[in-house]
Amino acid sequence: MSKIKMILIQADDSENHGTYFNSTPLGIHRIRKWLESEFKEGIEVTCFDPNLYVDARETLNGLLEEMHFDIVGYSPLHDTLSRDIGHMLDAAGILPHALHVAGGQQAGLSRELLFPKCTET
């Protein structure tokens, strides 16, 4: 059985390093830990915090091209939405067959902003 490869991407406040979101992205690490405990050796989860890189877009896109993830998860916020959507669009172009999932408070409360063309299922 092949391992599912997943990446969880924190909200990108890279223009304001060390100001608003100067903390560890505990939410995505908590999800990673749960997935690894639940699925054991069947999943490999990478957490990516764009706030740690000078050029987060280039670093993330290189990682996406290299690792060929099956699932890409995003944790967008209102204040970082333009950069977060930029990462989503880049990832969709690099990994068109991956499952792309947006979660967290902003995605849950404002899904019509994130996905205006999605139909109800």
Coordinates of N, CA and C in Angstrom, one line a residue:
M1 N 0.8 -1.2 0.0 CA 0.0 0.0 0.0 C 0.9 1.2 0.0
S2 N 0.6 2.2 -0.9 CA 1.4 3.4 -1.0 C 0.9 4.4 0.1
K3 N 1.8 5.2 0.5 CA 1.6 6.2 1.5 C 0.9 7.4 0.9
I4 N -0.1 7.9 1.5 CA -0.8 9.2 1.1 C 0.1 10.3 1.5
K5 N 0.5 11.2 0.6 CA 1.3 12.4 0.9 C 0.4 13.6 1.0
M6 N 0.5 14.3 2.1 CA -0.3 15.5 2.3 C 0.5 16.7 2.8
I7 N 0.1 17.9 2.4 CA 0.8 19.1 2.9 C -0.3 20.0 3.5
L8 N 0.0 20.6 4.7 CA -0.9 21.5 5.3 C -0.2 22.9 5.3
I9 N -0.9 23.9 4.8 CA -0.2 25.2 4.6 C -0.9 26.2 5.5
Q10 N 0.0 26.8 6.3 CA -0.5 27.9 7.2 C -0.8 29.2 6.4
A11 N -1.6 30.1 7.0 CA -1.9 31.4 6.4 C -0.6 32.1 6.2
D12 N -0.5 32.9 5.1 CA 0.7 33.6 4.7 C 0.7 35.1 5.1
D13 N 1.3 35.4 6.2 CA 1.5 36.8 6.6 C 2.9 37.3 6.3
S14 N 3.5 36.8 5.2 CA 4.9 37.0 5.0 C 5.3 38.5 4.8
E15 N 4.3 39.3 4.4 CA 4.7 40.8 4.3 C 4.9 41.4 5.7
N16 N 4.3 40.8 6.7 CA 4.4 41.3 8.1 C 5.1 40.4 9.0
H17 N 6.2 39.8 8.6 CA 6.9 38.8 9.4 C 7.0 39.3 10.9
G18 N 6.6 38.5 11.8 CA 6.9 38.8 13.2 C 5.9 39.8 13.8
T19 N 4.8 40.1 13.1 CA 3.8 41.0 13.7 C 2.5 40.3 14.1
Y20 N 1.7 40.1 13.1 CA 0.3 39.5 13.5 C 0.3 38.0 13.9
F21 N 1.0 37.2 13.1 CA 0.9 35.8 13.3 C 2.3 35.2 13.7
N22 N 2.9 35.8 14.7 CA 4.2 35.4 15.1 C 4.1 34.3 16.1
S23 N 3.5 33.2 15.7 CA 3.4 32.0 16.6 C 3.4 30.7 15.7
T24 N 3.7 29.6 16.4 CA 3.6 28.3 15.7 C 2.2 28.0 15.2
P25 N 2.1 27.5 14.0 CA 0.7 27.2 13.5 C 0.2 25.9 14.2
L26 N -0.3 26.0 15.4 CA -0.7 24.9 16.2 C -1.8 24.1 15.5
G27 N -2.7 24.7 14.8 CA -3.8 24.0 14.2 C -3.4 23.0 13.2
I28 N -2.5 23.4 12.3 CA -2.1 22.4 11.3 C -1.2 21.3 11.9
H29 N -0.4 21.6 12.9 CA 0.4 20.6 13.6 C -0.5 19.6 14.4
R30 N -1.6 20.1 14.9 CA -2.5 19.3 15.6 C -3.2 18.3 14.7
I31 N -3.6 18.8 13.5 CA -4.2 17.9 12.5 C -3.2 16.9 12.0
R32 N -1.9 17.3 11.8 CA -0.9 16.4 11.4 C -0.7 15.3 12.4
K33 N -0.7 15.6 13.7 CA -0.5 14.6 14.7 C -1.6 13.6 14.8
W34 N -2.8 14.1 14.6 CA -4.0 13.3 14.6 C -4.0 12.3 13.5
L35 N -3.7 12.8 12.3 CA -3.7 12.0 11.1 C -2.6 10.9 11.2
E36 N -1.4 11.3 11.7 CA -0.4 10.3 11.9 C -0.7 9.2 12.9
S37 N -1.4 9.6 14.0 CA -1.8 8.6 15.0 C -2.9 7.7 14.5
E38 N -3.8 8.3 13.7 CA -4.9 7.5 13.2 C -4.6 6.6 12.0
F39 N -3.7 7.1 11.1 CA -3.4 6.3 9.9 C -2.0 5.7 9.9
K40 N -1.3 5.9 11.0 CA 0.0 5.3 11.2 C 0.9 5.5 10.0
E41 N 1.4 4.4 9.4 CA 2.3 4.4 8.3 C 1.7 4.7 7.0
G42 N 0.3 4.9 7.0 CA -0.4 5.1 5.7 C -0.4 6.5 5.2
I43 N 0.2 7.4 6.0 CA 0.1 8.8 5.6 C 1.4 9.5 6.0
E44 N 1.8 10.5 5.2 CA 3.0 11.3 5.4 C 2.5 12.8 5.3
V45 N 2.5 13.5 6.4 CA 2.0 14.9 6.5 C 3.2 15.9 6.7
T46 N 3.2 16.9 5.8 CA 4.2 17.9 5.9 C 3.4 19.2 6.3
C47 N 3.9 19.9 7.3 CA 3.4 21.2 7.6 C 4.3 22.3 7.1
F48 N 3.7 23.3 6.4 CA 4.5 24.4 5.8 C 4.0 25.7 6.3
D49 N 4.9 26.5 6.9 CA 4.6 27.8 7.5 C 5.3 28.8 6.6
P50 N 4.6 29.5 5.7 CA 5.2 30.4 4.7 C 5.8 31.6 5.4
N51 N 5.5 31.9 6.7 CA 6.0 33.0 7.4 C 7.5 32.8 7.8
L52 N 8.0 31.7 7.6 CA 9.4 31.4 7.9 C 10.4 31.6 6.8
Y53 N 9.8 32.0 5.6 CA 10.7 32.1 4.4 C 10.7 33.5 3.8
V54 N 11.8 33.9 3.3 CA 11.9 35.2 2.6 C 11.0 35.2 1.4
D55 N 11.1 34.1 0.6 CA 10.2 34.0 -0.6 C 9.4 32.7 -0.5
A56 N 8.3 32.8 0.3 CA 7.5 31.7 0.6 C 6.9 31.1 -0.7
R57 N 6.5 31.9 -1.6 CA 5.9 31.3 -2.9 C 6.9 30.4 -3.6
E58 N 8.1 30.9 -3.8 CA 9.1 30.1 -4.5 C 9.4 28.8 -3.7
T59 N 9.5 28.9 -2.4 CA 9.9 27.8 -1.6 C 8.7 26.8 -1.6
L60 N 7.5 27.2 -1.5 CA 6.4 26.3 -1.5 C 6.2 25.7 -2.8
N61 N 6.3 26.4 -3.9 CA 6.1 25.9 -5.2 C 7.1 24.8 -5.5
G62 N 8.4 25.0 -5.1 CA 9.4 24.0 -5.3 C 9.1 22.8 -4.5
L63 N 8.6 22.9 -3.3 CA 8.2 21.8 -2.5 C 7.1 21.0 -3.1
L64 N 6.1 21.7 -3.6 CA 4.9 21.1 -4.3 C 5.4 20.3 -5.5
E65 N 6.3 20.9 -6.3 CA 6.8 20.2 -7.5 C 7.6 19.0 -7.2
E66 N 8.4 19.1 -6.1 CA 9.3 18.0 -5.7 C 8.5 16.8 -5.1
M67 N 7.5 17.1 -4.2 CA 6.9 16.0 -3.4 C 5.7 15.4 -4.0
H68 N 5.0 16.0 -5.0 CA 3.8 15.5 -5.6 C 2.8 15.0 -4.6
F69 N 2.3 15.9 -3.8 CA 1.3 15.6 -2.7 C 0.0 15.2 -3.3
D70 N -0.7 14.3 -2.6 CA -2.0 13.8 -3.0 C -3.1 14.7 -2.4
I71 N -2.8 15.4 -1.3 CA -3.8 16.2 -0.6 C -3.1 17.5 -0.2
V72 N -3.7 18.7 -0.5 CA -3.1 20.0 -0.1 C -4.2 20.7 0.7
G73 N -3.8 21.0 1.9 CA -4.8 21.7 2.9 C -4.3 23.1 3.1
Y74 N -5.3 24.0 3.2 CA -5.0 25.4 3.4 C -5.7 25.9 4.7
S75 N -5.1 26.9 5.3 CA -5.7 27.5 6.5 C -5.7 29.0 6.3
P76 N -6.6 29.5 5.5 CA -6.6 30.9 5.1 C -7.2 31.8 6.2
L77 N -6.8 33.0 6.3 CA -7.4 34.0 7.2 C -7.8 35.3 6.4
H78 N -8.6 36.1 6.9 CA -9.1 37.3 6.2 C -7.9 38.2 5.9
D79 N -7.1 38.4 6.8 CA -6.0 39.4 6.6 C -4.9 38.9 5.7
T80 N -4.9 37.6 5.4 CA -3.8 37.0 4.5 C -4.4 36.4 3.3
L81 N -5.7 36.7 3.0 CA -6.5 35.9 2.0 C -5.9 36.1 0.6
S82 N -5.4 37.2 0.2 CA -4.9 37.4 -1.1 C -3.7 36.5 -1.4
R83 N -2.7 36.4 -0.4 CA -1.6 35.5 -0.5 C -2.0 34.1 -0.4
D84 N -2.9 33.8 0.5 CA -3.4 32.4 0.6 C -4.1 31.9 -0.7
I85 N -4.9 32.7 -1.3 CA -5.5 32.3 -2.6 C -4.4 32.2 -3.7
G86 N -3.4 33.0 -3.6 CA -2.3 32.9 -4.5 C -1.6 31.5 -4.4
H87 N -1.4 31.1 -3.2 CA -0.9 29.7 -3.0 C -1.8 28.7 -3.5
M88 N -3.1 28.9 -3.3 CA -4.1 27.9 -3.8 C -4.0 27.8 -5.3
L89 N -4.0 28.9 -6.0 CA -4.0 28.9 -7.4 C -2.7 28.3 -7.9
D90 N -1.5 28.6 -7.3 CA -0.3 28.0 -7.7 C -0.3 26.5 -7.5
A91 N -0.8 26.1 -6.4 CA -0.8 24.6 -6.1 C -1.8 23.9 -7.0
A92 N -2.9 24.5 -7.4 CA -3.8 23.9 -8.3 C -3.2 23.7 -9.7
G93 N -2.3 24.6 -10.1 CA -1.6 24.5 -11.3 C -0.6 23.4 -11.3
I94 N 0.1 23.3 -10.2 CA 1.2 22.4 -10.0 C 0.7 21.0 -9.8
L95 N -0.3 20.9 -9.0 CA -0.9 19.6 -8.6 C -2.4 19.5 -9.0
P96 N -2.7 19.5 -10.3 CA -4.1 19.6 -10.7 C -5.0 18.3 -10.3
H97 N -4.3 17.2 -10.0 CA -5.1 16.0 -9.6 C -5.1 15.8 -8.1
A98 N -4.5 16.6 -7.3 CA -4.6 16.5 -5.9 C -5.9 17.0 -5.4
L99 N -6.3 16.5 -4.2 CA -7.4 17.0 -3.5 C -7.0 18.2 -2.7
H100 N -7.7 19.4 -3.0 CA -7.4 20.6 -2.4 C -8.5 20.9 -1.4
V101 N -8.1 21.2 -0.1 CA -9.1 21.4 1.0 C -8.7 22.7 1.7
A102 N -9.7 23.6 1.9 CA -9.5 24.7 2.8 C -10.3 24.6 4.1
G103 N -9.6 24.9 5.2 CA -10.3 24.7 6.4 C -9.9 25.8 7.4
G104 N -10.3 25.7 8.6 CA -10.1 26.8 9.6 C -11.3 27.7 9.7
Q105 N -11.1 28.7 10.6 CA -12.2 29.6 10.8 C -12.6 30.4 9.6
Q106 N -11.7 31.0 8.9 CA -12.0 31.8 7.8 C -12.7 31.0 6.7
A107 N -12.2 29.8 6.4 CA -12.8 29.0 5.3 C -14.2 28.6 5.7
G108 N -14.4 28.3 7.0 CA -15.7 27.8 7.4 C -16.8 28.9 7.5
L109 N -16.3 30.1 7.8 CA -17.3 31.2 8.0 C -17.5 32.0 6.7
S110 N -16.5 31.9 5.7 CA -16.6 32.7 4.5 C -16.4 31.9 3.3
R111 N -17.0 30.7 3.2 CA -16.7 29.8 2.1 C -17.2 30.4 0.8
E112 N -18.3 31.3 0.8 CA -18.7 31.9 -0.4 C -17.7 32.8 -1.0
L113 N -16.8 33.4 -0.2 CA -15.7 34.2 -0.6 C -14.6 33.4 -1.3
L114 N -14.4 32.3 -0.7 CA -13.3 31.4 -1.2 C -13.8 30.6 -2.4
F115 N -15.0 30.2 -2.4 CA -15.5 29.3 -3.5 C -16.8 29.8 -4.1
P116 N -16.8 30.9 -4.8 CA -18.0 31.5 -5.3 C -18.7 30.7 -6.4
K117 N -17.9 29.8 -7.1 CA -18.5 29.1 -8.2 C -18.8 27.6 -7.8
C118 N -18.6 27.3 -6.6 CA -18.9 25.9 -6.1 C -20.4 25.7 -5.9
T119 N -20.9 24.6 -6.3 CA -22.3 24.3 -6.1 C -22.5 23.5 -4.8
E120 N -23.6 23.6 -4.2 CA -24.0 22.9 -3.0 C -24.1 21.4 -3.3
T121 N -23.5 20.6 -2.4 CA -23.6 19.2 -2.5 C -24.3 18.6 -1.3

